[in-house]
mmCIF file of N, CA and C in Angstrom:
data_model
loop_
_atom_site.group_PDB
_atom_site.id
_atom_site.type_symbol
_atom_site.label_atom_id
_atom_site.label_comp_id
_atom_site.label_asym_id
_atom_site.label_seq_id
_atom_site.Cartn_x
_atom_site.Cartn_y
_atom_site.Cartn_z
ATOM 1 N N PRO D 1 -40.675 -29.906 -42.572
ATOM 2 C CA PRO D 1 -39.267 -29.543 -42.335
ATOM 3 C C PRO D 1 -38.450 -30.741 -41.850
ATOM 4 N N PRO D 2 -37.169 -30.763 -42.164
ATOM 5 C CA PRO D 2 -36.307 -31.856 -41.701
ATOM 6 C C PRO D 2 -36.280 -31.910 -40.177
ATOM 7 N N ARG D 3 -36.075 -33.114 -39.650
ATOM 8 C CA ARG D 3 -35.963 -33.277 -38.206
ATOM 9 C C ARG D 3 -35.007 -34.416 -37.906
ATOM 10 N N PRO D 4 -34.436 -34.436 -36.701
ATOM 11 C CA PRO D 4 -33.483 -35.502 -36.366
ATOM 12 C C PRO D 4 -34.210 -36.796 -36.001
ATOM 13 N N ALA D 5 -33.528 -37.910 -36.239
ATOM 14 C CA ALA D 5 -34.008 -39.232 -35.854
ATOM 15 C C ALA D 5 -32.791 -40.117 -35.641
ATOM 16 N N VAL D 6 -32.987 -41.202 -34.922
ATOM 17 C CA VAL D 6 -31.911 -42.163 -34.659
ATOM 18 C C VAL D 6 -32.058 -43.328 -35.630
ATOM 19 N N LEU D 7 -30.970 -43.708 -36.246
ATOM 20 C CA LEU D 7 -30.945 -44.784 -37.223
ATOM 21 C C LEU D 7 -31.055 -46.135 -36.513
ATOM 22 N N GLU D 8 -32.023 -46.967 -36.916
ATOM 23 C CA GLU D 8 -32.223 -48.277 -36.290
ATOM 24 C C GLU D 8 -31.249 -49.332 -36.796
ATOM 25 N N THR D 9 -30.842 -49.238 -38.032
ATOM 26 C CA THR D 9 -29.941 -50.220 -38.620
ATOM 27 C C THR D 9 -28.794 -49.497 -39.322
ATOM 28 N N PRO D 10 -27.643 -50.138 -39.439
ATOM 29 C CA PRO D 10 -26.532 -49.478 -40.133
ATOM 30 C C PRO D 10 -26.823 -49.346 -41.629
ATOM 31 N N LEU D 11 -26.171 -48.374 -42.253
ATOM 32 C CA LEU D 11 -26.283 -48.156 -43.695
ATOM 33 C C LEU D 11 -24.897 -48.152 -44.316
ATOM 34 N N ARG D 12 -24.828 -48.520 -45.579
ATOM 35 C CA ARG D 12 -23.579 -48.438 -46.339
ATOM 36 C C ARG D 12 -23.606 -47.146 -47.142
ATOM 37 N N LYS D 13 -22.531 -46.373 -47.035
ATOM 38 C CA LYS D 13 -22.443 -45.119 -47.792
ATOM 39 C C LYS D 13 -20.995 -44.718 -47.943
ATOM 40 N N LYS D 14 -20.637 -44.294 -49.128
ATOM 41 C CA LYS D 14 -19.309 -43.760 -49.382
ATOM 42 C C LYS D 14 -19.320 -42.261 -49.115
ATOM 43 N N ALA D 15 -18.157 -41.714 -48.827
ATOM 44 C CA ALA D 15 -18.016 -40.270 -48.608
ATOM 45 C C ALA D 15 -18.051 -39.542 -49.941
ATOM 46 N N GLY D 16 -18.333 -38.253 -49.868
ATOM 47 C CA GLY D 16 -18.161 -37.411 -51.034
ATOM 48 C C GLY D 16 -19.419 -36.959 -51.743
ATOM 49 N N ARG D 17 -20.576 -37.485 -51.358
ATOM 50 C CA ARG D 17 -21.790 -37.002 -52.010
ATOM 51 C C ARG D 17 -22.975 -37.109 -51.054
ATOM 52 N N LEU D 18 -23.936 -36.266 -51.270
ATOM 53 C CA LEU D 18 -25.181 -36.306 -50.514
ATOM 54 C C LEU D 18 -26.030 -37.448 -51.062
ATOM 55 N N GLU D 19 -26.547 -38.292 -50.182
ATOM 56 C CA GLU D 19 -27.426 -39.377 -50.602
ATOM 57 C C GLU D 19 -28.735 -39.285 -49.843
ATOM 58 N N TRP D 20 -29.823 -39.683 -50.492
ATOM 59 C CA TRP D 20 -31.147 -39.746 -49.892
ATOM 60 C C TRP D 20 -31.600 -41.197 -49.939
ATOM 61 N N VAL D 21 -32.063 -41.711 -48.802
ATOM 62 C CA VAL D 21 -32.511 -43.095 -48.705
ATOM 63 C C VAL D 21 -33.968 -43.086 -48.245
ATOM 64 N N LEU D 22 -34.798 -43.872 -48.905
ATOM 65 C CA LEU D 22 -36.188 -44.011 -48.469
ATOM 66 C C LEU D 22 -36.222 -44.683 -47.096
ATOM 67 N N GLY D 23 -37.075 -44.185 -46.209
ATOM 68 C CA GLY D 23 -37.135 -44.748 -44.868
ATOM 69 C C GLY D 23 -38.519 -44.697 -44.259
ATOM 70 N N VAL D 24 -38.620 -45.338 -43.099
ATOM 71 C CA VAL D 24 -39.844 -45.311 -42.301
ATOM 72 C C VAL D 24 -39.458 -44.774 -40.931
ATOM 73 N N VAL D 25 -39.995 -43.609 -40.589
ATOM 74 C CA VAL D 25 -39.723 -42.997 -39.289
ATOM 75 C C VAL D 25 -40.931 -43.240 -38.400
ATOM 76 N N ARG D 26 -40.664 -43.513 -37.113
ATOM 77 C CA ARG D 26 -41.749 -43.698 -36.157
ATOM 78 C C ARG D 26 -41.339 -43.108 -34.825
ATOM 79 N N GLU D 27 -42.330 -42.712 -34.064
ATOM 80 C CA GLU D 27 -42.093 -42.139 -32.744
ATOM 81 C C GLU D 27 -41.992 -43.247 -31.709
ATOM 82 N N THR D 28 -41.045 -43.115 -30.778
ATOM 83 C CA THR D 28 -40.909 -44.031 -29.656
ATOM 84 C C THR D 28 -40.826 -43.191 -28.387
ATOM 85 N N ALA D 29 -40.791 -43.864 -27.245
ATOM 86 C CA ALA D 29 -40.667 -43.160 -25.973
ATOM 87 C C ALA D 29 -39.363 -42.372 -25.902
ATOM 88 N N ARG D 30 -38.356 -42.803 -26.640
ATOM 89 C CA ARG D 30 -37.046 -42.124 -26.650
ATOM 90 C C ARG D 30 -36.922 -41.089 -27.756
ATOM 91 N N GLY D 31 -37.945 -40.944 -28.574
ATOM 92 C CA GLY D 31 -37.905 -39.999 -29.683
ATOM 93 C C GLY D 31 -38.022 -40.718 -31.012
ATOM 94 N N PRO D 32 -37.904 -39.989 -32.116
ATOM 95 C CA PRO D 32 -38.064 -40.602 -33.432
ATOM 96 C C PRO D 32 -36.901 -41.527 -33.794
ATOM 97 N N VAL D 33 -37.257 -42.668 -34.382
ATOM 98 C CA VAL D 33 -36.266 -43.608 -34.918
ATOM 99 C C VAL D 33 -36.637 -43.868 -36.370
ATOM 100 N N VAL D 34 -35.638 -44.204 -37.173
ATOM 101 C CA VAL D 34 -35.867 -44.416 -38.601
ATOM 102 C C VAL D 34 -35.118 -45.653 -39.059
ATOM 103 N N ARG D 35 -35.746 -46.369 -39.961
ATOM 104 C CA ARG D 35 -35.093 -47.511 -40.604
ATOM 105 C C ARG D 35 -35.223 -47.353 -42.108
ATOM 106 N N PRO D 36 -34.200 -47.764 -42.851
ATOM 107 C CA PRO D 36 -34.291 -47.674 -44.312
ATOM 108 C C PRO D 36 -35.280 -48.711 -44.836
ATOM 109 N N CYS D 37 -35.958 -48.373 -45.917
ATOM 110 C CA CYS D 37 -36.851 -49.315 -46.583
ATOM 111 C C CYS D 37 -36.027 -50.338 -47.353
ATOM 112 N N ASP D 38 -36.582 -51.527 -47.486
ATOM 113 C CA ASP D 38 -35.990 -52.516 -48.387
ATOM 114 C C ASP D 38 -36.288 -52.081 -49.813
ATOM 115 N N HIS D 39 -35.599 -52.655 -50.753
ATOM 116 C CA HIS D 39 -35.876 -52.444 -52.171
ATOM 117 C C HIS D 39 -35.766 -50.970 -52.568
ATOM 118 N N GLN D 40 -34.556 -50.445 -52.539
ATOM 119 C CA GLN D 40 -34.295 -49.044 -52.851
ATOM 120 C C GLN D 40 -34.140 -48.773 -54.344
ATOM 121 N N GLY D 41 -34.070 -49.803 -55.154
ATOM 122 C CA GLY D 41 -33.847 -49.617 -56.585
ATOM 123 C C GLY D 41 -34.943 -48.800 -57.256
ATOM 124 N N SER D 42 -34.578 -48.073 -58.277
ATOM 125 C CA SER D 42 -35.532 -47.187 -58.961
ATOM 126 C C SER D 42 -36.693 -47.946 -59.593
ATOM 127 N N HIS D 43 -36.511 -49.217 -59.876
ATOM 128 C CA HIS D 43 -37.563 -50.012 -60.506
ATOM 129 C C HIS D 43 -38.416 -50.765 -59.477
ATOM 130 N N MET D 44 -38.120 -50.609 -58.186
ATOM 131 C CA MET D 44 -38.830 -51.339 -57.132
ATOM 132 C C MET D 44 -39.785 -50.407 -56.401
ATOM 133 N N LEU D 45 -41.066 -50.622 -56.573
ATOM 134 C CA LEU D 45 -42.061 -49.718 -56.019
ATOM 135 C C LEU D 45 -42.431 -50.013 -54.573
ATOM 136 N N SER D 46 -42.170 -51.220 -54.083
ATOM 137 C CA SER D 46 -42.584 -51.556 -52.714
ATOM 138 C C SER D 46 -41.882 -50.687 -51.680
ATOM 139 N N GLY D 47 -40.624 -50.321 -51.906
ATOM 140 C CA GLY D 47 -39.911 -49.433 -50.988
ATOM 141 C C GLY D 47 -40.538 -48.049 -50.949
ATOM 142 N N ARG D 48 -40.945 -47.562 -52.107
ATOM 143 C CA ARG D 48 -41.596 -46.249 -52.156
ATOM 144 C C ARG D 48 -42.973 -46.282 -51.492
ATOM 145 N N ALA D 49 -43.688 -47.372 -51.643
ATOM 146 C CA ALA D 49 -45.020 -47.486 -51.050
ATOM 147 C C ALA D 49 -44.937 -47.515 -49.528
ATOM 148 N N ALA D 50 -43.886 -48.099 -48.973
ATOM 149 C CA ALA D 50 -43.742 -48.209 -47.520
ATOM 150 C C ALA D 50 -43.154 -46.949 -46.885
ATOM 151 N N ALA D 51 -42.425 -46.146 -47.650
ATOM 152 C CA ALA D 51 -41.689 -45.004 -47.109
ATOM 153 C C ALA D 51 -42.606 -43.889 -46.622
ATOM 154 N N ASN D 52 -42.184 -43.262 -45.505
ATOM 155 C CA ASN D 52 -42.867 -42.046 -45.057
ATOM 156 C C ASN D 52 -41.873 -40.910 -44.847
ATOM 157 N N CYS D 53 -40.592 -41.158 -45.248
ATOM 158 C CA CYS D 53 -39.577 -40.105 -45.133
ATOM 159 C C CYS D 53 -38.404 -40.405 -46.049
ATOM 160 N N LEU D 54 -37.546 -39.408 -46.195
ATOM 161 C CA LEU D 54 -36.241 -39.569 -46.829
ATOM 162 C C LEU D 54 -35.187 -39.353 -45.753
ATOM 163 N N ILE D 55 -34.196 -40.220 -45.719
ATOM 164 C CA ILE D 55 -33.082 -40.092 -44.783
ATOM 165 C C ILE D 55 -31.960 -39.372 -45.515
ATOM 166 N N ALA D 56 -31.504 -38.252 -44.969
ATOM 167 C CA ALA D 56 -30.418 -37.477 -45.580
ATOM 168 C C ALA D 56 -29.081 -37.972 -45.044
ATOM 169 N N LEU D 57 -28.191 -38.339 -45.957
ATOM 170 C CA LEU D 57 -26.842 -38.770 -45.591
ATOM 171 C C LEU D 57 -25.863 -37.783 -46.221
ATOM 172 N N PRO D 58 -25.298 -36.870 -45.418
ATOM 173 C CA PRO D 58 -24.445 -35.808 -45.967
ATOM 174 C C PRO D 58 -23.142 -36.336 -46.556
ATOM 175 N N PRO D 59 -22.475 -35.523 -47.377
ATOM 176 C CA PRO D 59 -21.258 -35.954 -48.068
ATOM 177 C C PRO D 59 -20.167 -36.506 -47.149
ATOM 178 N N GLY D 60 -20.009 -35.950 -45.961
ATOM 179 C CA GLY D 60 -18.934 -36.398 -45.073
ATOM 180 C C GLY D 60 -19.237 -37.652 -44.281
ATOM 181 N N MET D 61 -20.458 -38.140 -44.327
ATOM 182 C CA MET D 61 -20.843 -39.323 -43.556
ATOM 183 C C MET D 61 -20.450 -40.590 -44.302
ATOM 184 N N ILE D 62 -19.831 -41.536 -43.578
ATOM 185 C CA ILE D 62 -19.415 -42.813 -44.154
ATOM 186 C C ILE D 62 -20.006 -43.929 -43.305
ATOM 187 N N ASP D 63 -20.717 -44.854 -43.937
ATOM 188 C CA ASP D 63 -21.281 -46.036 -43.284
ATOM 189 C C ASP D 63 -21.837 -45.741 -41.889
ATOM 190 N N PRO D 64 -22.919 -44.970 -41.785
ATOM 191 C CA PRO D 64 -23.464 -44.658 -40.470
ATOM 192 C C PRO D 64 -23.939 -45.917 -39.744
ATOM 193 N N PRO D 65 -23.560 -46.086 -38.476
ATOM 194 C CA PRO D 65 -23.954 -47.273 -37.718
ATOM 195 C C PRO D 65 -25.357 -47.116 -37.124
ATOM 196 N N ALA D 66 -25.926 -48.204 -36.654
ATOM 197 C CA ALA D 66 -27.174 -48.133 -35.895
ATOM 198 C C ALA D 66 -26.921 -47.229 -34.695
ATOM 199 N N GLY D 67 -27.872 -46.375 -34.375
ATOM 200 C CA GLY D 67 -27.724 -45.433 -33.274
ATOM 201 C C GLY D 67 -27.230 -44.066 -33.701
ATOM 202 N N ALA D 68 -26.805 -43.936 -34.954
ATOM 203 C CA ALA D 68 -26.330 -42.637 -35.453
ATOM 204 C C ALA D 68 -27.503 -41.670 -35.581
ATOM 205 N N SER D 69 -27.235 -40.405 -35.351
ATOM 206 C CA SER D 69 -28.238 -39.363 -35.537
ATOM 207 C C SER D 69 -28.217 -38.924 -36.993
ATOM 208 N N VAL D 70 -29.390 -38.909 -37.616
ATOM 209 C CA VAL D 70 -29.528 -38.494 -39.008
ATOM 210 C C VAL D 70 -30.690 -37.513 -39.109
ATOM 211 N N GLN D 71 -30.770 -36.825 -40.229
ATOM 212 C CA GLN D 71 -31.892 -35.927 -40.502
ATOM 213 C C GLN D 71 -32.864 -36.658 -41.431
ATOM 214 N N VAL D 72 -34.157 -36.523 -41.144
ATOM 215 C CA VAL D 72 -35.167 -37.110 -42.024
ATOM 216 C C VAL D 72 -36.087 -36.017 -42.545
ATOM 217 N N GLU D 73 -36.502 -36.183 -43.770
ATOM 218 C CA GLU D 73 -37.436 -35.274 -44.424
ATOM 219 C C GLU D 73 -38.754 -36.038 -44.595
ATOM 220 N N PRO D 74 -39.783 -35.676 -43.809
ATOM 221 C CA PRO D 74 -41.067 -36.400 -43.931
ATOM 222 C C PRO D 74 -41.649 -36.263 -45.336
ATOM 223 N N LEU D 75 -42.307 -37.333 -45.797
ATOM 224 C CA LEU D 75 -42.994 -37.331 -47.080
ATOM 225 C C LEU D 75 -44.495 -37.234 -46.825
ATOM 226 N N ALA D 76 -45.146 -36.409 -47.572
ATOM 227 C CA ALA D 76 -46.599 -36.256 -47.458
ATOM 228 C C ALA D 76 -47.216 -36.798 -48.736
ATOM 229 N N TRP D 77 -47.437 -38.096 -48.804
ATOM 230 C CA TRP D 77 -47.959 -38.725 -50.013
ATOM 231 C C TRP D 77 -49.360 -38.269 -50.360
ATOM 232 N N ASP D 78 -50.124 -37.872 -49.335
ATOM 233 C CA ASP D 78 -51.502 -37.487 -49.599
ATOM 234 C C ASP D 78 -51.687 -35.990 -49.797
ATOM 235 N N ALA D 79 -50.593 -35.240 -49.839
ATOM 236 C CA ALA D 79 -50.686 -33.778 -49.972
ATOM 237 C C ALA D 79 -50.973 -33.377 -51.399
#
């Protein structure tokens, strides 16, 4: 199930559509934090290999800064 996490780095995003970004979520003493993977292009597999979640960026969100609260959807690659 989706869960909240704090964004470690800012992201670029235009308003008006739902976007999903590959990310790596990890637990810290302050709670879960997430960073986007490098190499998001559809032809770049290294980003997919490193990812353990999808970061949901809703239509109304524009350029979320570091520290923003986002929802992450964990990926179960071995399921």
